[in-house]
Backbone as ProteinMPNN parsed JSONL, in Angstrom:
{"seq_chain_A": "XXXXXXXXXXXXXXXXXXXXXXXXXXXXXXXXXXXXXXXXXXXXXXXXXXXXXXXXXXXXXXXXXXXXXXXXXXXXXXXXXXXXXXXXXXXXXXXXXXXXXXXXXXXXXXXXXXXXXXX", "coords_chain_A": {"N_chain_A": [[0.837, -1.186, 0.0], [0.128, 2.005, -0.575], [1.555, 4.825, 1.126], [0.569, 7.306, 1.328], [-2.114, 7.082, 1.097], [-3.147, 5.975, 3.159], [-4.745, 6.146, 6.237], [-4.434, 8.131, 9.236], [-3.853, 5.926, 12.042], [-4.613, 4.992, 14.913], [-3.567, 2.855, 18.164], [-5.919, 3.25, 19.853], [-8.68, 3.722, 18.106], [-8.653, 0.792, 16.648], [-8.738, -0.882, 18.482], [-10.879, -0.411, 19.783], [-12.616, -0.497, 17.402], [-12.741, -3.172, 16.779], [-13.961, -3.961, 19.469], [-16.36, -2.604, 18.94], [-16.977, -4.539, 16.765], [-17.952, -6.901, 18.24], [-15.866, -8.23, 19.829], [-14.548, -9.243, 22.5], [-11.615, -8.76, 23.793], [-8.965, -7.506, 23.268], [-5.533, -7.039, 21.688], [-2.298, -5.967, 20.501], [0.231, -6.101, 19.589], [3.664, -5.963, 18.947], [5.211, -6.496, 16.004], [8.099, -6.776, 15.405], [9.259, -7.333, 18.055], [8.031, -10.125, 18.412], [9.003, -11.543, 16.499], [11.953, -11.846, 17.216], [11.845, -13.385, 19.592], [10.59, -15.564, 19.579], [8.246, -17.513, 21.29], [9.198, -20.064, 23.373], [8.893, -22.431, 23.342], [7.124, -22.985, 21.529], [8.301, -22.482, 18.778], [7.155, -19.824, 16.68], [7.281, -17.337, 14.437], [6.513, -14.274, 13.537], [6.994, -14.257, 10.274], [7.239, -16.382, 9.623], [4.584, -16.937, 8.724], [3.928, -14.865, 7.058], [5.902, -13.037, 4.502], [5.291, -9.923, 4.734], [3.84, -7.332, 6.12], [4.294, -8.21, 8.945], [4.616, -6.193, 10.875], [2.766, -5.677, 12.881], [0.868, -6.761, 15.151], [-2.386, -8.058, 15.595], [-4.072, -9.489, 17.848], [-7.415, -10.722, 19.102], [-10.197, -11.487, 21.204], [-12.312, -13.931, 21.959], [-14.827, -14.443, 25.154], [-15.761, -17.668, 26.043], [-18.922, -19.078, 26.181], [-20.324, -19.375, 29.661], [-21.638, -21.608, 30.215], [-21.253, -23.85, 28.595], [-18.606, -24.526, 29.965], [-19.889, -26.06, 32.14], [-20.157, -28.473, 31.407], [-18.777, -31.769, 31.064], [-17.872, -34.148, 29.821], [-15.591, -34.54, 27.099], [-16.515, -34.969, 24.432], [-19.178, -33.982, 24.125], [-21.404, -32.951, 22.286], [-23.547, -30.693, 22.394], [-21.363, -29.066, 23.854], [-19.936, -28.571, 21.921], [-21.164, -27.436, 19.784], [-21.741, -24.619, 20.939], [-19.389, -23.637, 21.193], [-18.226, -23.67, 19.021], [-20.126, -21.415, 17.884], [-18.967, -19.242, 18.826], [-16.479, -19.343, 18.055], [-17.148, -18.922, 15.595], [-18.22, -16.219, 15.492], [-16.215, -15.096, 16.16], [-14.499, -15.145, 13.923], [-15.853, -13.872, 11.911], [-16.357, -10.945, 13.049], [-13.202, -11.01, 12.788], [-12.407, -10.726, 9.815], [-14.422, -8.516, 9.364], [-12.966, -6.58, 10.488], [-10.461, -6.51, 9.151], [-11.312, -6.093, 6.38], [-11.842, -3.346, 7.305], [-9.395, -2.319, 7.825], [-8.311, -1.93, 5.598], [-9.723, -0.847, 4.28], [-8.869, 1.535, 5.31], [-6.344, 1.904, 4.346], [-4.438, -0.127, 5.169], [-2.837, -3.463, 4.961], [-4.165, -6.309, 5.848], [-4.411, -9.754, 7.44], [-5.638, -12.6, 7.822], [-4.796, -15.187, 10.397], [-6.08, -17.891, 11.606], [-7.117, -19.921, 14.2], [-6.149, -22.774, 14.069], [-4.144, -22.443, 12.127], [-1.946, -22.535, 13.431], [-2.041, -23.964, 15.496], [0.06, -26.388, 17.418], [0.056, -29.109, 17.387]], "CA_chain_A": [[0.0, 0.0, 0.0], [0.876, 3.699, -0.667], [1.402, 5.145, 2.423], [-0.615, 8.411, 0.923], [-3.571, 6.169, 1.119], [-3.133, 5.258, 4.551], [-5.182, 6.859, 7.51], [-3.887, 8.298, 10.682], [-5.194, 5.367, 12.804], [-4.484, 4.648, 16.573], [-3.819, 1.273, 18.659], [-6.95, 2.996, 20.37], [-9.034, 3.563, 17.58], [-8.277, -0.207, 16.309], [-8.955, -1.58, 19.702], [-12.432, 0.35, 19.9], [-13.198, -1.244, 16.2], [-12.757, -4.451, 16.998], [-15.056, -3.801, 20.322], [-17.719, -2.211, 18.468], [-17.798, -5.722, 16.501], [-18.258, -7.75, 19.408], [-14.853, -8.717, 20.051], [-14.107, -9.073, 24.29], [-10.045, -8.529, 23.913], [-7.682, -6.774, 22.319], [-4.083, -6.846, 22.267], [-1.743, -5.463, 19.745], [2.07, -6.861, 19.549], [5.37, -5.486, 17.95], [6.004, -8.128, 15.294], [9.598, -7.142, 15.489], [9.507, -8.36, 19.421], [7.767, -11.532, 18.26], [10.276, -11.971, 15.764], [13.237, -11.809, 17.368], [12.042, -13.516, 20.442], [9.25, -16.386, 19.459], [7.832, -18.931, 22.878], [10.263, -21.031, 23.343], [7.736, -24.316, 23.71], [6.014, -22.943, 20.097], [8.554, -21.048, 18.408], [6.846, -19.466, 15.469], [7.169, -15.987, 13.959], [5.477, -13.728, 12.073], [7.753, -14.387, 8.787], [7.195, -17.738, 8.975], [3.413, -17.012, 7.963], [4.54, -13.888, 5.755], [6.485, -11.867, 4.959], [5.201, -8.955, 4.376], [2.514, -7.318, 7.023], [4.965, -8.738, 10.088], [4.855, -4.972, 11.611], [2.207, -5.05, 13.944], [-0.204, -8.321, 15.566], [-3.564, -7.914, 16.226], [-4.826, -10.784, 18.694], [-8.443, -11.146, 19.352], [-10.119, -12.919, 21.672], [-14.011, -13.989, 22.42], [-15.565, -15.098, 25.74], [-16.986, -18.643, 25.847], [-19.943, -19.129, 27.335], [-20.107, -20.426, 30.813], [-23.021, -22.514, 30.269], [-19.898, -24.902, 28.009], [-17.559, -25.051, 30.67], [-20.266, -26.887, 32.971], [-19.974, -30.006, 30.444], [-17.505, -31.916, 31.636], [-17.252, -34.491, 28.693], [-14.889, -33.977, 26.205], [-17.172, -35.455, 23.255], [-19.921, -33.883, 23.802], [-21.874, -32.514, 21.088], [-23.723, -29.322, 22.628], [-20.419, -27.823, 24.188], [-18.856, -28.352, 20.679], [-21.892, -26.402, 19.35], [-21.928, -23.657, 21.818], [-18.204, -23.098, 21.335], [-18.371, -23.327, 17.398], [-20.685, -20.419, 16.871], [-18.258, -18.119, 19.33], [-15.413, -19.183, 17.269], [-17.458, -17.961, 14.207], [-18.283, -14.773, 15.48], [-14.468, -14.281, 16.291], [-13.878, -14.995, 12.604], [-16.56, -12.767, 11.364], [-15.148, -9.907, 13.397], [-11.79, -10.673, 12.4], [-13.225, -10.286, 8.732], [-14.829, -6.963, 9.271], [-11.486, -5.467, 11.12], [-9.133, -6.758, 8.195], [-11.547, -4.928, 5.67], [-11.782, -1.64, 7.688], [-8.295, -1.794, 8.112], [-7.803, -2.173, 4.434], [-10.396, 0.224, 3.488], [-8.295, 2.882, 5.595], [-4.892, 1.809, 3.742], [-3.254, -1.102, 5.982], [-3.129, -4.553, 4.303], [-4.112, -8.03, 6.995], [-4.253, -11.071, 6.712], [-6.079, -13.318, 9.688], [-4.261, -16.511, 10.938], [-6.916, -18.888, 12.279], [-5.953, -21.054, 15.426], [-5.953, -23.814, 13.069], [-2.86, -22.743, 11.281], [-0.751, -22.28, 14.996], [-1.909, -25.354, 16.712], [1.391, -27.42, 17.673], [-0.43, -30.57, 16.667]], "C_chain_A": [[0.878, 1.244, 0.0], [0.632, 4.698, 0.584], [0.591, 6.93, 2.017], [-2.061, 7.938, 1.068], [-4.106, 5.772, 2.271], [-4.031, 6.62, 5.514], [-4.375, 6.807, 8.576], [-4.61, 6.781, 11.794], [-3.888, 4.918, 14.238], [-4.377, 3.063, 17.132], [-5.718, 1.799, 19.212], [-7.938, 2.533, 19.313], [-9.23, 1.735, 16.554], [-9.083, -1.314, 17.313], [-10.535, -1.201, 19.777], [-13.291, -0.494, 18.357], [-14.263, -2.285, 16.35], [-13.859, -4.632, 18.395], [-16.147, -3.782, 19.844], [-18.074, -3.426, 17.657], [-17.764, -6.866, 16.914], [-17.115, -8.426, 19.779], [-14.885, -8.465, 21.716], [-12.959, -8.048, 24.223], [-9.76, -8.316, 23.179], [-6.72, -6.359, 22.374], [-3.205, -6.683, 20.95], [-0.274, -5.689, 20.301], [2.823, -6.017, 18.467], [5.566, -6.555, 16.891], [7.526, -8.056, 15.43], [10.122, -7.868, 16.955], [9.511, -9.689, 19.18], [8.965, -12.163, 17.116], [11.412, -12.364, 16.239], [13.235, -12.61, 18.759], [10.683, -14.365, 20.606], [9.596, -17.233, 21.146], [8.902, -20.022, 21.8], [9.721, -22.496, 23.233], [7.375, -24.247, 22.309], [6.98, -22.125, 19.527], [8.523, -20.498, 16.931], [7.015, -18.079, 15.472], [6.671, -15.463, 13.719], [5.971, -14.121, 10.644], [7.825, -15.576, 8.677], [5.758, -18.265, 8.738], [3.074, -15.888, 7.06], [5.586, -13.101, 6.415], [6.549, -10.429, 4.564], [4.196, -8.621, 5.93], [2.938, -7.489, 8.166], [5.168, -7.531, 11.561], [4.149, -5.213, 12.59], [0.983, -6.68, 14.136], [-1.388, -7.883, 16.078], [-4.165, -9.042, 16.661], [-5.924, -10.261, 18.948], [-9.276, -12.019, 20.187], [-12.022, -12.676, 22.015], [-13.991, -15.144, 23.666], [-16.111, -16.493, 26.017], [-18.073, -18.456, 26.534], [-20.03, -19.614, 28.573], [-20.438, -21.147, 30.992], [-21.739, -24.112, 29.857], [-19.551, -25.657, 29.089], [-17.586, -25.954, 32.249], [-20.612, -28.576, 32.403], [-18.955, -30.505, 30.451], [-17.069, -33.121, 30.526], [-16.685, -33.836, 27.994], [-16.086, -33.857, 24.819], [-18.447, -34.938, 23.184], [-20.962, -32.682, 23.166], [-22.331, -30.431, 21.27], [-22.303, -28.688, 23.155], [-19.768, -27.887, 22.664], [-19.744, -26.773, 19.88], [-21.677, -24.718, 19.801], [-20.432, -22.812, 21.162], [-18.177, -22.673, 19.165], [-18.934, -21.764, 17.42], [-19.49, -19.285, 18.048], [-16.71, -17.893, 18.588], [-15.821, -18.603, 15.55], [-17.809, -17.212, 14.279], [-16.791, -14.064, 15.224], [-14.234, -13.992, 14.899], [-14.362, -13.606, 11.709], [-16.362, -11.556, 11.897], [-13.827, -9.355, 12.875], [-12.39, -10.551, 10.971], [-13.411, -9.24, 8.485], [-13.386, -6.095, 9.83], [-10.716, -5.661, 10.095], [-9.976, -5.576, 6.957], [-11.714, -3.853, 5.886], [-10.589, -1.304, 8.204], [-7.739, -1.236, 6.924], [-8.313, -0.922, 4.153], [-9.308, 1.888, 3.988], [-6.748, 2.917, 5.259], [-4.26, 0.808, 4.329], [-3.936, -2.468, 5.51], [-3.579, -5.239, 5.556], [-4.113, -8.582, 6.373], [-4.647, -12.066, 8.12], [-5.153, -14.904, 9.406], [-5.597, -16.891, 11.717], [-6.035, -19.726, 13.56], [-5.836, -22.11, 14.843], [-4.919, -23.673, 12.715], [-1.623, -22.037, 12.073], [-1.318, -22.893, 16.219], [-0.604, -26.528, 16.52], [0.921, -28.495, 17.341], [0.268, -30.918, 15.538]], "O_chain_A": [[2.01, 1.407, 0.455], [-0.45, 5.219, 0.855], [0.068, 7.485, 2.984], [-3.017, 8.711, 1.132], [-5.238, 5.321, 2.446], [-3.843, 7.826, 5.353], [-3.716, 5.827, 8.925], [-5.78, 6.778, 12.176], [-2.685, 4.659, 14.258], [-5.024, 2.164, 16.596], [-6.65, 1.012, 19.048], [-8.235, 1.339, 19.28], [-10.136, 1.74, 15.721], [-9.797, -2.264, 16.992], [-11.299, -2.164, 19.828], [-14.427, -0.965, 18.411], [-15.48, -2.436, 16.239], [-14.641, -5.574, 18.268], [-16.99, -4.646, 20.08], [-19.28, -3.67, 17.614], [-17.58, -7.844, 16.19], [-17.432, -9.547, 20.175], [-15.301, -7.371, 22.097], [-13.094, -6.851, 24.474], [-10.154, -8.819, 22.127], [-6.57, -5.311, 23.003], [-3.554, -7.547, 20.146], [0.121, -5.389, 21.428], [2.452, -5.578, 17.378], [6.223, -7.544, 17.216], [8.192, -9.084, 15.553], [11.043, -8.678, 17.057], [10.435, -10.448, 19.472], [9.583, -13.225, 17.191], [11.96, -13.306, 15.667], [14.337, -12.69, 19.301], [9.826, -14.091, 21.446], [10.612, -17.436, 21.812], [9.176, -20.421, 20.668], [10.389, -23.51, 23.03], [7.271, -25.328, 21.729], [6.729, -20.926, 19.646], [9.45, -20.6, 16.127], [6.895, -17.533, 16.569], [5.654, -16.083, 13.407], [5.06, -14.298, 9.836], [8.426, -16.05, 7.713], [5.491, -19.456, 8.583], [2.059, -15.921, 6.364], [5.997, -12.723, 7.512], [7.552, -9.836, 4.166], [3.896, -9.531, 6.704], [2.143, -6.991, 8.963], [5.599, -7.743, 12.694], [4.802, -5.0, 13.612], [0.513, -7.377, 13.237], [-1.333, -7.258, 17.137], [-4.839, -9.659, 15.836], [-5.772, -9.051, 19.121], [-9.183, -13.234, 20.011], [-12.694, -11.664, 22.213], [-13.491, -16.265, 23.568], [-17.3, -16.37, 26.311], [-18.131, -17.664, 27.476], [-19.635, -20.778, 28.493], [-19.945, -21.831, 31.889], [-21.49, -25.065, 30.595], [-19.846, -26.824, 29.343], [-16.721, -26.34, 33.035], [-21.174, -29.515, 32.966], [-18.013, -29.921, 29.915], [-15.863, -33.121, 30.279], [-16.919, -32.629, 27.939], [-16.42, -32.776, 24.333], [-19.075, -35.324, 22.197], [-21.143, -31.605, 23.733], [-21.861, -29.427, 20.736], [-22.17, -27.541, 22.728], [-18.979, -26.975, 22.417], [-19.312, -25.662, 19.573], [-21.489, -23.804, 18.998], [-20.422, -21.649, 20.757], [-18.126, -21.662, 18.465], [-18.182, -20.898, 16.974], [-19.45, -18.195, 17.476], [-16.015, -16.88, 18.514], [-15.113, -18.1, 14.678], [-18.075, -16.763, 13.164], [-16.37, -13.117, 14.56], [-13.846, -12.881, 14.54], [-13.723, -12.729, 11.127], [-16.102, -10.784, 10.975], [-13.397, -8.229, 12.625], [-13.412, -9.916, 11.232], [-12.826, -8.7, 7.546], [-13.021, -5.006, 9.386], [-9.978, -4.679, 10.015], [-9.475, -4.493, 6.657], [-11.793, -3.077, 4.934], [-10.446, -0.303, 8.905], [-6.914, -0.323, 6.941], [-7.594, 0.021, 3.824], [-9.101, 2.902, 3.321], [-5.988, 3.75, 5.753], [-3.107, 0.804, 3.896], [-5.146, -2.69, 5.573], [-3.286, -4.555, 6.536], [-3.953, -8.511, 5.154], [-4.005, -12.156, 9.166], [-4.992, -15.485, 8.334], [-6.091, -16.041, 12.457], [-4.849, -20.001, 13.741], [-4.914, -22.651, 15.454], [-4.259, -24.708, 12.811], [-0.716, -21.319, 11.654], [-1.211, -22.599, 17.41], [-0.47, -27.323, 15.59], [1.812, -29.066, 16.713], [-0.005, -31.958, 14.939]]}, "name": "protein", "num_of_chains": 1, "seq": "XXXXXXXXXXXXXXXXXXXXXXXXXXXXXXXXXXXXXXXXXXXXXXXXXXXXXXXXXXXXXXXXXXXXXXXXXXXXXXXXXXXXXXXXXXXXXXXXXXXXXXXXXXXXXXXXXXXXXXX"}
């Protein structure tokens, strides 16, 4: 992007976004910290899922419900449910923040927990 194109924008403003579309948490990282100084148990980068964009991390986080975390099976079906649709709000959030980041000049790009589970 052409940094003429770009908006003035704020960690607040960013953080307030992502609120206004139902996000809980919001935490914003250095990528050059994470870079130079990945978890030692997991140690991934930013540049080893691009490399471009590596400037700045926007984590996200949603709530479960509490109602879930009184289901004490693993397997069973309603807490999978319950938890599913909170992990597809997160997405749909993260969605709307990547295009109103874009629209105001700053590229994303969402990572899913899928593609930074140690599995």
């Amino acid at each position: 992007m052409v940094s003429a194109f770009q908006s003035v924008l704020t960690a607040e403003q960013i953080k307030t976004k992502a609120q206004e579309l139902g996000v809980d948490l919001v935490g914003i990282a250095d990528g050059s910290v994470l870079e130079n100084n990945p978890p030692p148990e997991f140690p991934k980068k930013p540049s080893d899922i691009t490399e471009h964009d590596g400037g700045k991390v926007i984590v996200l986080a949603k709530r479960y419900t509490s109602g879930t975390t009184r289901i004490t099976r693993w397997d069973e079906r309603h807490k999978y449910y319950n938890d599913e649709l909170t992990l597809t709000m997160l997405e749909e959030a993260s969605l709307h923040l990547v295009y109103w980041l874009e629209d105001e000049g700053y590229p994303g790009i969402i990572i899913p927990p899928t593609h930074v589970d140690p599995w």
